[in-house]
Each structure stands twice: as C-alpha cells, then as structure tokens.
Coordinates of N, CA, C and O in Angstrom, one line a residue:
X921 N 33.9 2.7 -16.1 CA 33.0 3.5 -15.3 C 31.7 2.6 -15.1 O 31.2 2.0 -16.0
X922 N 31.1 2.5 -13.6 CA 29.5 2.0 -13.4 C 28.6 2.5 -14.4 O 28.7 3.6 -14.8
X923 N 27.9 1.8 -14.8 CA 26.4 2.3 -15.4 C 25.5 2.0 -14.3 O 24.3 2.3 -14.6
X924 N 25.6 1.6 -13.1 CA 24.5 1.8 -12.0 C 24.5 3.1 -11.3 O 23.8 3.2 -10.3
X925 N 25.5 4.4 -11.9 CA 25.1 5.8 -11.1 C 24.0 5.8 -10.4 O 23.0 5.3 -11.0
X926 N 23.8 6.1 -9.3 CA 22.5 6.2 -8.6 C 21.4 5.4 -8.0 O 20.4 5.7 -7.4
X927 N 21.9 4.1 -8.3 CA 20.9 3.2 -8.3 C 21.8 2.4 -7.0 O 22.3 1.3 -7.2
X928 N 21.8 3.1 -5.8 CA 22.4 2.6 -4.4 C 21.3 2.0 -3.2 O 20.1 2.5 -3.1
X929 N 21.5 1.4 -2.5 CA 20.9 0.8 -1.6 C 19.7 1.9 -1.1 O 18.4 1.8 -1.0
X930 N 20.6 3.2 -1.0 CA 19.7 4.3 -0.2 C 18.9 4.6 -0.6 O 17.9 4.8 0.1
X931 N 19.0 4.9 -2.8 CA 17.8 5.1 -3.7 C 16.8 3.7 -3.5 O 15.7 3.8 -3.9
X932 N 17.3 2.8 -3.1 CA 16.1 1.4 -3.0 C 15.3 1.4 -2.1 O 14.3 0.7 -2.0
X933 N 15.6 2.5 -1.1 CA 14.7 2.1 0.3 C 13.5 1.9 0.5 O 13.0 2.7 -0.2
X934 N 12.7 1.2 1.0 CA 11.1 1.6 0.9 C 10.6 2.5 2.2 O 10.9 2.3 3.4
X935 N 9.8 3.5 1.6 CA 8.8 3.7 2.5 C 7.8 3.6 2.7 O 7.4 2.8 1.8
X936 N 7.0 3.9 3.5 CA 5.7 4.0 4.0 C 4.9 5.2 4.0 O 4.9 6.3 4.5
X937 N 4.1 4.4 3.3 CA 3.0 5.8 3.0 C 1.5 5.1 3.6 O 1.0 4.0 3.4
X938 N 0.9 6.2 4.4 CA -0.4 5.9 4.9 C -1.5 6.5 4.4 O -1.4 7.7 4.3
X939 N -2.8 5.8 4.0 CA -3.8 6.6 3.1 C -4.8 6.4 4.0 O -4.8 5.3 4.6
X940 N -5.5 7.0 4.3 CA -7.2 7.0 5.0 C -8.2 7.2 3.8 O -8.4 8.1 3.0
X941 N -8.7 6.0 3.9 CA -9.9 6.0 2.6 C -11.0 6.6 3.4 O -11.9 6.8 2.7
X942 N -11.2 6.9 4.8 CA -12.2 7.3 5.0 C -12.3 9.2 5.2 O -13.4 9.7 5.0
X943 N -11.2 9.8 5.4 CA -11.3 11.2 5.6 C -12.3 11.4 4.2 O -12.6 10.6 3.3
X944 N -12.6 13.0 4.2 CA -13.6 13.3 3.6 C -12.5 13.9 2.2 O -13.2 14.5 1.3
X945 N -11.4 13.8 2.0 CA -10.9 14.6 0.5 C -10.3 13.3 -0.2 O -9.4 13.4 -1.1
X946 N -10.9 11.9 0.4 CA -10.3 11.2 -0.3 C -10.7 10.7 -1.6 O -11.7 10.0 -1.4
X947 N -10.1 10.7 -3.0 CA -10.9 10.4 -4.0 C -12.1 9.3 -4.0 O -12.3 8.8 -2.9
X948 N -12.9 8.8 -5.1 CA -13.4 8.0 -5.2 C -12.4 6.4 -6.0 O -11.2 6.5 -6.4
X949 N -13.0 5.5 -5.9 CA -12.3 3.8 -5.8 C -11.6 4.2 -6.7 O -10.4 4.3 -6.3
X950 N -11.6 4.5 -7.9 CA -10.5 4.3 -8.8 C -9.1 4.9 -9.2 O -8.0 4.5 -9.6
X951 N -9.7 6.5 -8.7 CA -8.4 7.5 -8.8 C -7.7 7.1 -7.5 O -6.6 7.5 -7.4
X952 N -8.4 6.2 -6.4 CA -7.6 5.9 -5.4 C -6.8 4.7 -5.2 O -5.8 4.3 -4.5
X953 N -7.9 4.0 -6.3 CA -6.4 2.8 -6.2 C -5.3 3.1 -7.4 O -4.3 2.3 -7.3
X954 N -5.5 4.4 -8.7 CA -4.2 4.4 -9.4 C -3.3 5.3 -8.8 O -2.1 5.3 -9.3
X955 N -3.6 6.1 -7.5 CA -2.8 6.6 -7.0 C -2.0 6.0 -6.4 O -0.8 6.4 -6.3
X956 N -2.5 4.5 -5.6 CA -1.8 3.8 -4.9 C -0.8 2.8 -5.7 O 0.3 2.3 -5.4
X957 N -1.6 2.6 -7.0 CA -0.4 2.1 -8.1 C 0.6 2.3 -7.8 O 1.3 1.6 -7.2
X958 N 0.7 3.9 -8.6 CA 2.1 4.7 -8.6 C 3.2 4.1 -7.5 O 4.2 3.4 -7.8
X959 N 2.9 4.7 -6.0 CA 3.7 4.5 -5.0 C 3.9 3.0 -4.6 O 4.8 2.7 -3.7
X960 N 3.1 1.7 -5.3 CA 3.7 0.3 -5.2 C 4.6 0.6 -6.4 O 5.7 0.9 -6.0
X961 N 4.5 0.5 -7.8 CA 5.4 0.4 -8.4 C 6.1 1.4 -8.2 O 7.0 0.8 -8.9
X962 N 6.7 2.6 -7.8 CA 7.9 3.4 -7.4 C 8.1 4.4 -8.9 O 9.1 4.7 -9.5
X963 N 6.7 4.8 -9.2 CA 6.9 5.3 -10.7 C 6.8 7.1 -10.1 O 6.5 8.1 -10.8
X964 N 7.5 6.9 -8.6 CA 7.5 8.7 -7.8 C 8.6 8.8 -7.3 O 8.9 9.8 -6.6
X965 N 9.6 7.7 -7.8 CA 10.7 7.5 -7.5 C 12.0 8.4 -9.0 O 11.6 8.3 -10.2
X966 N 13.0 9.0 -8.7 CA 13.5 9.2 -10.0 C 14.4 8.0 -10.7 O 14.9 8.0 -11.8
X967 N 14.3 7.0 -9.5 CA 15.0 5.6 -9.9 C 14.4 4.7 -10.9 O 14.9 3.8 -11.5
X968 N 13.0 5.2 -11.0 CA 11.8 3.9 -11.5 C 12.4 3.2 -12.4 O 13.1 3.9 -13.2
X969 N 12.3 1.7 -12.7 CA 12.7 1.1 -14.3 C 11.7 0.2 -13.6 O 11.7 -0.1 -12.4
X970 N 10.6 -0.4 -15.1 CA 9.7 -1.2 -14.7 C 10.3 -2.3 -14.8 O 9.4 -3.2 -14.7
X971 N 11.5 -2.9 -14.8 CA 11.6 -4.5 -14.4 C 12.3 -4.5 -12.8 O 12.4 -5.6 -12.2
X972 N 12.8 -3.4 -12.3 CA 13.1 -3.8 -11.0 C 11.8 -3.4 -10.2 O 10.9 -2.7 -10.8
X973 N 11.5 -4.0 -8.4 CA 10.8 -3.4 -7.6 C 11.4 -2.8 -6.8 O 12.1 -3.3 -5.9
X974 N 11.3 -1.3 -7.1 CA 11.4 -0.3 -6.6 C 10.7 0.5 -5.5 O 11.2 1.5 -5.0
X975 N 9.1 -0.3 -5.1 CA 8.2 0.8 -5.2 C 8.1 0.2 -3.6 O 8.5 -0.8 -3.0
X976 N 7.4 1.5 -3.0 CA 7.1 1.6 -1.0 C 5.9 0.8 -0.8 O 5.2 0.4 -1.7
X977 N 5.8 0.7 0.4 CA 4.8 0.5 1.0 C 3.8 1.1 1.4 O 4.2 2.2 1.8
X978 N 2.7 0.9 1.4 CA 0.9 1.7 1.4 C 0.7 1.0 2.1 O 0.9 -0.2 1.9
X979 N 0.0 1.5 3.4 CA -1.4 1.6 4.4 C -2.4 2.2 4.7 O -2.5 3.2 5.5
X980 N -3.6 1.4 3.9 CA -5.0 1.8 3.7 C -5.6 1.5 5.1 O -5.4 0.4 5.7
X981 N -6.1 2.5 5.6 CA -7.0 2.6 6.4 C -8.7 2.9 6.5 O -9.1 3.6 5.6
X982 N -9.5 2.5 7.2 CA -10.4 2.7 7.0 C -11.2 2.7 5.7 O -11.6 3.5 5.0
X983 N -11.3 1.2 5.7 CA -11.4 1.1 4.1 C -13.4 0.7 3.9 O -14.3 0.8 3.0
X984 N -13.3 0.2 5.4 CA -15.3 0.4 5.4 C -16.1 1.9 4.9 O -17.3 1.7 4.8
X985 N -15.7 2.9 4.6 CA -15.8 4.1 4.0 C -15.7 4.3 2.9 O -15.9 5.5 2.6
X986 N -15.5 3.6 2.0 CA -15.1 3.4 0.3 C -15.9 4.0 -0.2 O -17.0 3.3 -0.3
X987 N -15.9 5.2 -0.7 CA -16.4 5.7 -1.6 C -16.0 5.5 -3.5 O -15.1 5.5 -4.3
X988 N -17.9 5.4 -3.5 CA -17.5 4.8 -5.3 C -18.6 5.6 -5.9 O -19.6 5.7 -5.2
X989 N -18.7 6.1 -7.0 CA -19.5 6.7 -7.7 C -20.9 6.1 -8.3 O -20.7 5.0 -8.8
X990 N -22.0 6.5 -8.3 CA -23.1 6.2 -9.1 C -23.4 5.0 -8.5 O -22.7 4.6 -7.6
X991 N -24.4 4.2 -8.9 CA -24.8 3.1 -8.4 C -23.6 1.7 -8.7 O -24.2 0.6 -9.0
X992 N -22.4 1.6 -8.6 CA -21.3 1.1 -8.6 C -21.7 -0.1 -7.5 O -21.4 -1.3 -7.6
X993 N -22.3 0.3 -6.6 CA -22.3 -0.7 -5.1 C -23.2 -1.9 -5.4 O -23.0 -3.1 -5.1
X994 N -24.2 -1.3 -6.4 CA -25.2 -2.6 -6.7 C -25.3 -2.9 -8.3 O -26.2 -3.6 -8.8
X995 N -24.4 -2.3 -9.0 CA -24.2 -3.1 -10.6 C -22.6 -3.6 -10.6 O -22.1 -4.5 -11.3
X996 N -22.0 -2.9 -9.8 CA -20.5 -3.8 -10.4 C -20.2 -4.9 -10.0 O -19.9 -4.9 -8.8
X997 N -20.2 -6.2 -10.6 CA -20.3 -7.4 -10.5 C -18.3 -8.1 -10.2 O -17.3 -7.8 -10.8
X998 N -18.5 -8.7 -9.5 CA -16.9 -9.9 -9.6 C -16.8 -11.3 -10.0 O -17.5 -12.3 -9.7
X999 N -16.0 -11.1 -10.8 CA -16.6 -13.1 -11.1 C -15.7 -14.4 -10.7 O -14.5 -14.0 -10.7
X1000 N -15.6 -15.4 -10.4 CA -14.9 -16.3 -9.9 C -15.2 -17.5 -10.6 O -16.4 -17.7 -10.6
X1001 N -14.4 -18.4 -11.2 CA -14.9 -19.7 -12.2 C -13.7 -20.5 -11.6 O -12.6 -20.0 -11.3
X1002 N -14.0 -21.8 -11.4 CA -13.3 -22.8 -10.7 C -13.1 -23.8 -11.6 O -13.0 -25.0 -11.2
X1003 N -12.8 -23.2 -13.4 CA -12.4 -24.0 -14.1 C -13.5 -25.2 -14.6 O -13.4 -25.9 -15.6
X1004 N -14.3 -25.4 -13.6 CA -15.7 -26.3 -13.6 C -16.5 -26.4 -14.2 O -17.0 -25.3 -13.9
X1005 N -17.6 -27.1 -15.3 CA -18.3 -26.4 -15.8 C -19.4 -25.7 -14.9 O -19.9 -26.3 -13.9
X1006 N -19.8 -24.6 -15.4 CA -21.1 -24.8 -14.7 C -21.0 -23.9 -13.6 O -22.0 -23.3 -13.1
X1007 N -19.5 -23.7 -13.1 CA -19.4 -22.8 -11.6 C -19.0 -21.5 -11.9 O -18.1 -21.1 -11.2
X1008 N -19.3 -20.9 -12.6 CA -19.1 -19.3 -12.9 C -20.2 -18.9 -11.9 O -21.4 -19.1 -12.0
X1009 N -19.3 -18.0 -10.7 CA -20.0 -16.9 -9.5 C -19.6 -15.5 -9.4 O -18.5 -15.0 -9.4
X1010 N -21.0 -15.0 -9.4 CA -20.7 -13.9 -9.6 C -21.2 -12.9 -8.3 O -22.3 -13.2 -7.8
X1011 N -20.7 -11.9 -7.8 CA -21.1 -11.2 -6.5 C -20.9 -9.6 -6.8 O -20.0 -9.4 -7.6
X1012 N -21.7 -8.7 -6.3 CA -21.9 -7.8 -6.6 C -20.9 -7.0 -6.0 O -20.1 -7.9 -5.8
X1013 N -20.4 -5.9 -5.6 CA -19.8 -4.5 -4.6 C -20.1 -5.0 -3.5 O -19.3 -5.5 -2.8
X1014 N -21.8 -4.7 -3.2 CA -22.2 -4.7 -2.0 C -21.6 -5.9 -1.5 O -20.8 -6.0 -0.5
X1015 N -22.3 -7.3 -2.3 CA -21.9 -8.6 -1.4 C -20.4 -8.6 -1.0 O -20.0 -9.0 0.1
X1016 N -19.5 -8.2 -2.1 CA -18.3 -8.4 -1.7 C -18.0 -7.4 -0.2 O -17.4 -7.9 0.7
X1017 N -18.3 -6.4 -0.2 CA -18.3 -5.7 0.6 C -18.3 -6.4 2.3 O -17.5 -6.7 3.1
X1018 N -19.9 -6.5 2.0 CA -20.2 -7.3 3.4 C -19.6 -8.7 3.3 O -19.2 -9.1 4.4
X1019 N -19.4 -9.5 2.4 CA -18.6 -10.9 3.0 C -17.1 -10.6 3.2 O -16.7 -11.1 4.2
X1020 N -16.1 -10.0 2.4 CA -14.7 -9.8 2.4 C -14.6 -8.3 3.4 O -13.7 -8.4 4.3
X1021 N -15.2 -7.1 3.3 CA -15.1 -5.5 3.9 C -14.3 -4.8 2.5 O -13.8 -5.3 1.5
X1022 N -14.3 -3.9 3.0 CA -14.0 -2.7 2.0 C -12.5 -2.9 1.5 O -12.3 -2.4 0.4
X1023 N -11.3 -3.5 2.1 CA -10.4 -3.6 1.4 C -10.2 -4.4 0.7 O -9.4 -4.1 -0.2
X1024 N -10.7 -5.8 0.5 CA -10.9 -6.8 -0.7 C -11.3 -5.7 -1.8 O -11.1 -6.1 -3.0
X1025 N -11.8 -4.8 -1.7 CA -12.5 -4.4 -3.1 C -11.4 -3.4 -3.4 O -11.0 -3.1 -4.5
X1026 N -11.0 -2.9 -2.2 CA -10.1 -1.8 -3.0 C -8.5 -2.5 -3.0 O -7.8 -1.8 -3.8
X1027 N -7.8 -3.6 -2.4 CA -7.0 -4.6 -3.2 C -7.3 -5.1 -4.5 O -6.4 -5.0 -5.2
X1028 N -8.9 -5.8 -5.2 CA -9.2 -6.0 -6.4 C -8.7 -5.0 -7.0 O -7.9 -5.3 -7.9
X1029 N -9.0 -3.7 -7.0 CA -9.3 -2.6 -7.9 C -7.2 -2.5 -8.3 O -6.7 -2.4 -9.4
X1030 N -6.8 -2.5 -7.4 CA -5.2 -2.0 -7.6 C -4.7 -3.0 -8.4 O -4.3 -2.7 -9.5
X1031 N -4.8 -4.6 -7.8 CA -4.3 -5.2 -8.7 C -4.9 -5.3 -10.1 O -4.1 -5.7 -11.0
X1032 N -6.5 -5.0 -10.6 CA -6.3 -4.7 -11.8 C -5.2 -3.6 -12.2 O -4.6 -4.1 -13.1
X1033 N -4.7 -2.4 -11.8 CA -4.1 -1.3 -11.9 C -2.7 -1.7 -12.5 O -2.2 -1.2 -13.5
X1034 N -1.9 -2.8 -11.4 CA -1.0 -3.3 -12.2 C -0.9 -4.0 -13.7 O -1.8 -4.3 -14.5
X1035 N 0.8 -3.9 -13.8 CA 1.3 -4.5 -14.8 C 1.1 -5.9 -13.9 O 1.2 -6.2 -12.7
X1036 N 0.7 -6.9 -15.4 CA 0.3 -8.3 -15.4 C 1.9 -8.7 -15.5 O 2.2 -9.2 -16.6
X1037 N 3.1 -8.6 -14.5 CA 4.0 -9.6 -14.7 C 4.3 -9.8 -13.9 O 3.5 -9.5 -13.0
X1038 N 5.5 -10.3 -13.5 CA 6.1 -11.6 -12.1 C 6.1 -11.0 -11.0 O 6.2 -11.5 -9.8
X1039 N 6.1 -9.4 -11.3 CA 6.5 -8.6 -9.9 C 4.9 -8.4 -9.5 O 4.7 -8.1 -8.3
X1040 N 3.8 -8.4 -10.2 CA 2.4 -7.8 -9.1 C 2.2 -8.4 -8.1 O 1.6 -7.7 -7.2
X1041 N 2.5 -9.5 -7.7 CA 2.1 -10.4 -6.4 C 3.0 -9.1 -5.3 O 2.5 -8.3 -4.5
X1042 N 4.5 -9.4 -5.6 CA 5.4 -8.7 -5.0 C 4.7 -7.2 -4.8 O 4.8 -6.8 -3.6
X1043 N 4.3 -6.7 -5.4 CA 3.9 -5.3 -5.5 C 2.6 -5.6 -4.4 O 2.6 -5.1 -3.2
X1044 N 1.7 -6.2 -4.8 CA 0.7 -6.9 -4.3 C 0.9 -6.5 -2.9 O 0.5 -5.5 -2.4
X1045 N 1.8 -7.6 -2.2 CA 2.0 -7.7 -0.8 C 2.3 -6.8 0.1 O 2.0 -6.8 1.3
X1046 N 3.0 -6.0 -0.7 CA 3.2 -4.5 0.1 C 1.9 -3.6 0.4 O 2.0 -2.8 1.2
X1047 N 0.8 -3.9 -0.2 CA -0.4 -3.0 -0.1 C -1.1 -3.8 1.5 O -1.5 -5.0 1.6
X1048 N -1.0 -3.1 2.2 CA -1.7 -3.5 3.9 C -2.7 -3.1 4.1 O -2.3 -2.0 4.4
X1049 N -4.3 -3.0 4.3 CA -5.5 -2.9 4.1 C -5.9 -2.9 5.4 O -5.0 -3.7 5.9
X1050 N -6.8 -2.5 6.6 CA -7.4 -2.4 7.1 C -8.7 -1.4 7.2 O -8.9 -0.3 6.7
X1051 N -9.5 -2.2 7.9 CA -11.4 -1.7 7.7 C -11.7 -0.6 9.0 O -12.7 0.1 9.1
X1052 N -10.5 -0.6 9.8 CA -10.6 0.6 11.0 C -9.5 1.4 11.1 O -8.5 1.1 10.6
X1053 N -9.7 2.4 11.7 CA -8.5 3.5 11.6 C -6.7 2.7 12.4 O -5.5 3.1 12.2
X1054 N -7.0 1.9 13.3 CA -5.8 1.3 13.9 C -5.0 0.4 13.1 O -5.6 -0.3 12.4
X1055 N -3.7 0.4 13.2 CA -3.0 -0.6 12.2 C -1.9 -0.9 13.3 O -1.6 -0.2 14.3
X1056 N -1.4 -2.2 12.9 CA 0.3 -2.5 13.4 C 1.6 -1.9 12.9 O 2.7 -2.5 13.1
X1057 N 1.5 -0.8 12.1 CA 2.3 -0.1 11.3 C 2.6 1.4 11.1 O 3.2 2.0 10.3
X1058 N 1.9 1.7 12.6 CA 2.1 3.0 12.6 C 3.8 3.6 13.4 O 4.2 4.7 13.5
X1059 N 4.3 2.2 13.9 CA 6.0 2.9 14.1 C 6.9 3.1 12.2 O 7.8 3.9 12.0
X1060 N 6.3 2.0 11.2 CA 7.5 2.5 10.2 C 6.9 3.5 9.4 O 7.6 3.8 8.4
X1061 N 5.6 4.1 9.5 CA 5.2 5.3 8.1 C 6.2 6.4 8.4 O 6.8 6.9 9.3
X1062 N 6.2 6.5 7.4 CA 7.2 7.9 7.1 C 6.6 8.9 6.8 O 6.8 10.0 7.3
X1063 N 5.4 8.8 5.3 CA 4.8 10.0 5.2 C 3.2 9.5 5.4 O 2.7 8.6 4.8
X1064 N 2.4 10.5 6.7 CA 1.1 10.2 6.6 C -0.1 11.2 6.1 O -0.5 12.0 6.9
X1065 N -0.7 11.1 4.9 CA -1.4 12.0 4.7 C -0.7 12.3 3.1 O -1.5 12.8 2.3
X1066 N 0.7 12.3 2.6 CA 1.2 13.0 1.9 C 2.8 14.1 2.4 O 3.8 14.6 1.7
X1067 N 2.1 14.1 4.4 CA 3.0 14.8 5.3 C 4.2 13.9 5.9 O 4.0 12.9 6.6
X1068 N 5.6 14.5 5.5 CA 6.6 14.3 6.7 C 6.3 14.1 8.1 O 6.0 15.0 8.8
X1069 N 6.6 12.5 8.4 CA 6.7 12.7 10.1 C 7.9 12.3 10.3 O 8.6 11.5 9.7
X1070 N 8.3 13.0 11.3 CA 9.6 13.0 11.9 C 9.9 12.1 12.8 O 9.8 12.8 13.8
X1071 N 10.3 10.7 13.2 CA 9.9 9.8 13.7 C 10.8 11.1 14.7 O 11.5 12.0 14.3
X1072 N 10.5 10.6 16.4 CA 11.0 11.1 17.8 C 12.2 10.3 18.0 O 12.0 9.1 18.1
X1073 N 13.6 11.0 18.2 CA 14.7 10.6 18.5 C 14.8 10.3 20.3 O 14.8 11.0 21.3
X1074 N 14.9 8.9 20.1 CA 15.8 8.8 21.9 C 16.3 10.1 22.7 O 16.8 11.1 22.3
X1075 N 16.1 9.9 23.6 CA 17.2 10.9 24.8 C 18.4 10.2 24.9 O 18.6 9.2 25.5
X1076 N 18.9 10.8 24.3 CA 20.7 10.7 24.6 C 21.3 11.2 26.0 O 21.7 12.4 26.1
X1077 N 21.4 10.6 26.9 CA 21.8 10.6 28.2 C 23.6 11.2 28.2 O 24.5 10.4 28.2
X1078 N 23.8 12.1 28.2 CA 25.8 12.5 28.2 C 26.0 12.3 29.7 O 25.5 13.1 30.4
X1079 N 26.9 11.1 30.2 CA 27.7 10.9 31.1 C 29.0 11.9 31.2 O 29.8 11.8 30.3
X1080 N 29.3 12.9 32.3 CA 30.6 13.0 32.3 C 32.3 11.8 32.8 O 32.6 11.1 33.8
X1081 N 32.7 12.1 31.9 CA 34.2 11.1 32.3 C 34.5 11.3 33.7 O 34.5 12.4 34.3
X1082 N 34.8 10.0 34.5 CA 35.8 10.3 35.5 C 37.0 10.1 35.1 O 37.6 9.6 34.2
X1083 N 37.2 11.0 36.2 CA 38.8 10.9 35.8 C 39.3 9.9 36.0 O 38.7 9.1 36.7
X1084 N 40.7 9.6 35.6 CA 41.7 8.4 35.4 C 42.3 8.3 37.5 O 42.5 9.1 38.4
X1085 N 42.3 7.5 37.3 CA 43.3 7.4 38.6 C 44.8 6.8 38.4 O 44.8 5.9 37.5
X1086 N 45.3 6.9 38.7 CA 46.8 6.1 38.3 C 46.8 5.3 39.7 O 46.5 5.7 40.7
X1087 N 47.3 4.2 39.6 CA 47.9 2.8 40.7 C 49.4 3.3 40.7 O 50.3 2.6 41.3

C-alpha cells in the first residue's frame, strides 16, 4: 500500500490569495505578516509537512498604508553590515519606507516570520508586493479578501450537426 494517501498533485496546487494592507479591518504589521506566514508555508492546508513547499501565493496590495503601532515608524531601526569594518547602517521604518515603500517593510517583517531553512527564499518569492491597489495578478487570485471568486466561464457556442450527405 502507498503511504502518500492524499498527497496528489491536486492537494499540491497553489493558490492565490489577495490581501489589501490598505482597507481599514486590516491588522497592524505584525499580525499581518504572521498571517501571511501561514498561507506561504501552507500550514491552512490539511497536507502541511514542514519539509515540503506546500504553501500559495499572497498578493499584498497597497502596501503605502501600513499600519504599525505606537511610535514603530520612528524607533524601529534595520541594520545592514557589509562584513567591513566600520560599515554597520542603520535606517529607521520611516527611511526605509520612503527609500524602498511600504512593501520592503512588510517583505522584511515575513521573512523574519519564517523558518530559517532552504525553502524561505522559495516561500519568499511567492509573496508579490505592491504600493498601489493595481497588480498583474488579478486573472490567477482565487480567494480575494478571504472570499471565493468564481473566475467567469467562456461562452460555449453549441453548433448544430449537419446532416450527413451520402455520394
């Protein structure tokens, strides 16, 4: 007998899930990027095993809207060291904000969120970020908001048969 029960192409599929950081019920930075955890690593899946990637794809929208608690924008600091002596830089929320925009910060935030192994890049890549409500990805979402969309089926055109003629 298989011991892969269940674990079929169909259980692998990814979807697409769309978040608006800007609507007004959306949490603040952090409960928002461990929510987005979850659905990269596929831990909403009944398939989940943390060494395979399992997990869908996320499209953050409007990410210039980032909401963060308490004075976060002007004490939470990022650091970057270039191995050099001497070049440890450090930038605040805000600066990161205005030099990268709002989804650099809320990409940082997730990938702390991950597991530190071979798959976060992989996981990584699937998170798609934009600073305005438009994206190139609005034909594959499946659920937006949390909600089923039903992508719109083609018109199926039914021809009637002619008949046969015989020679």
């Amino acid at each position: 007998m298989s011991q892969t029960v269940g674990r079929t192409r169909l259980a692998y599929a990814r979807t697409w899930h769309h978040v608006s950081v800007s609507s007004p019920t959306t949490p603040a930075l952090g409960r928002l990027a461990s929510r987005i955890t979850i659905l990269l690593m596929g831990k909403h899946k009944p398939i989940f095993d943390p060494s395979t990637d399992c997990g869908d794809y996320v499209v953050a929208t409007g990410c210039t809207d980032l909401h963060v608690t308490g004075k976060k924008k002007q004490q939470k600091k990022y650091y970057r060291h270039s191995t050099r002596p001497g070049s440890l830089k450090e930038l605040n929320m805000e600066g990161l904000i205005r030099k990268w925009g709002g989804g650099e910060v809320l990409k940082k935030a997730v990938r702390g969120m991950l597991p530190k192994n071979r798959l976060r890049d992989s996981r990584l890549e699937r998170l798609k970020v934009f600073e305005g409500p438009s994206h190139p990805y609005i034909e594959n979402l499946i659920k937006i908001q949390g909600n089923m969309r039903i992508p719109e089926s083609p018109e199926v055109r039914i021809e009637e048969a002619q008949p046969a003629t015989s020679i």
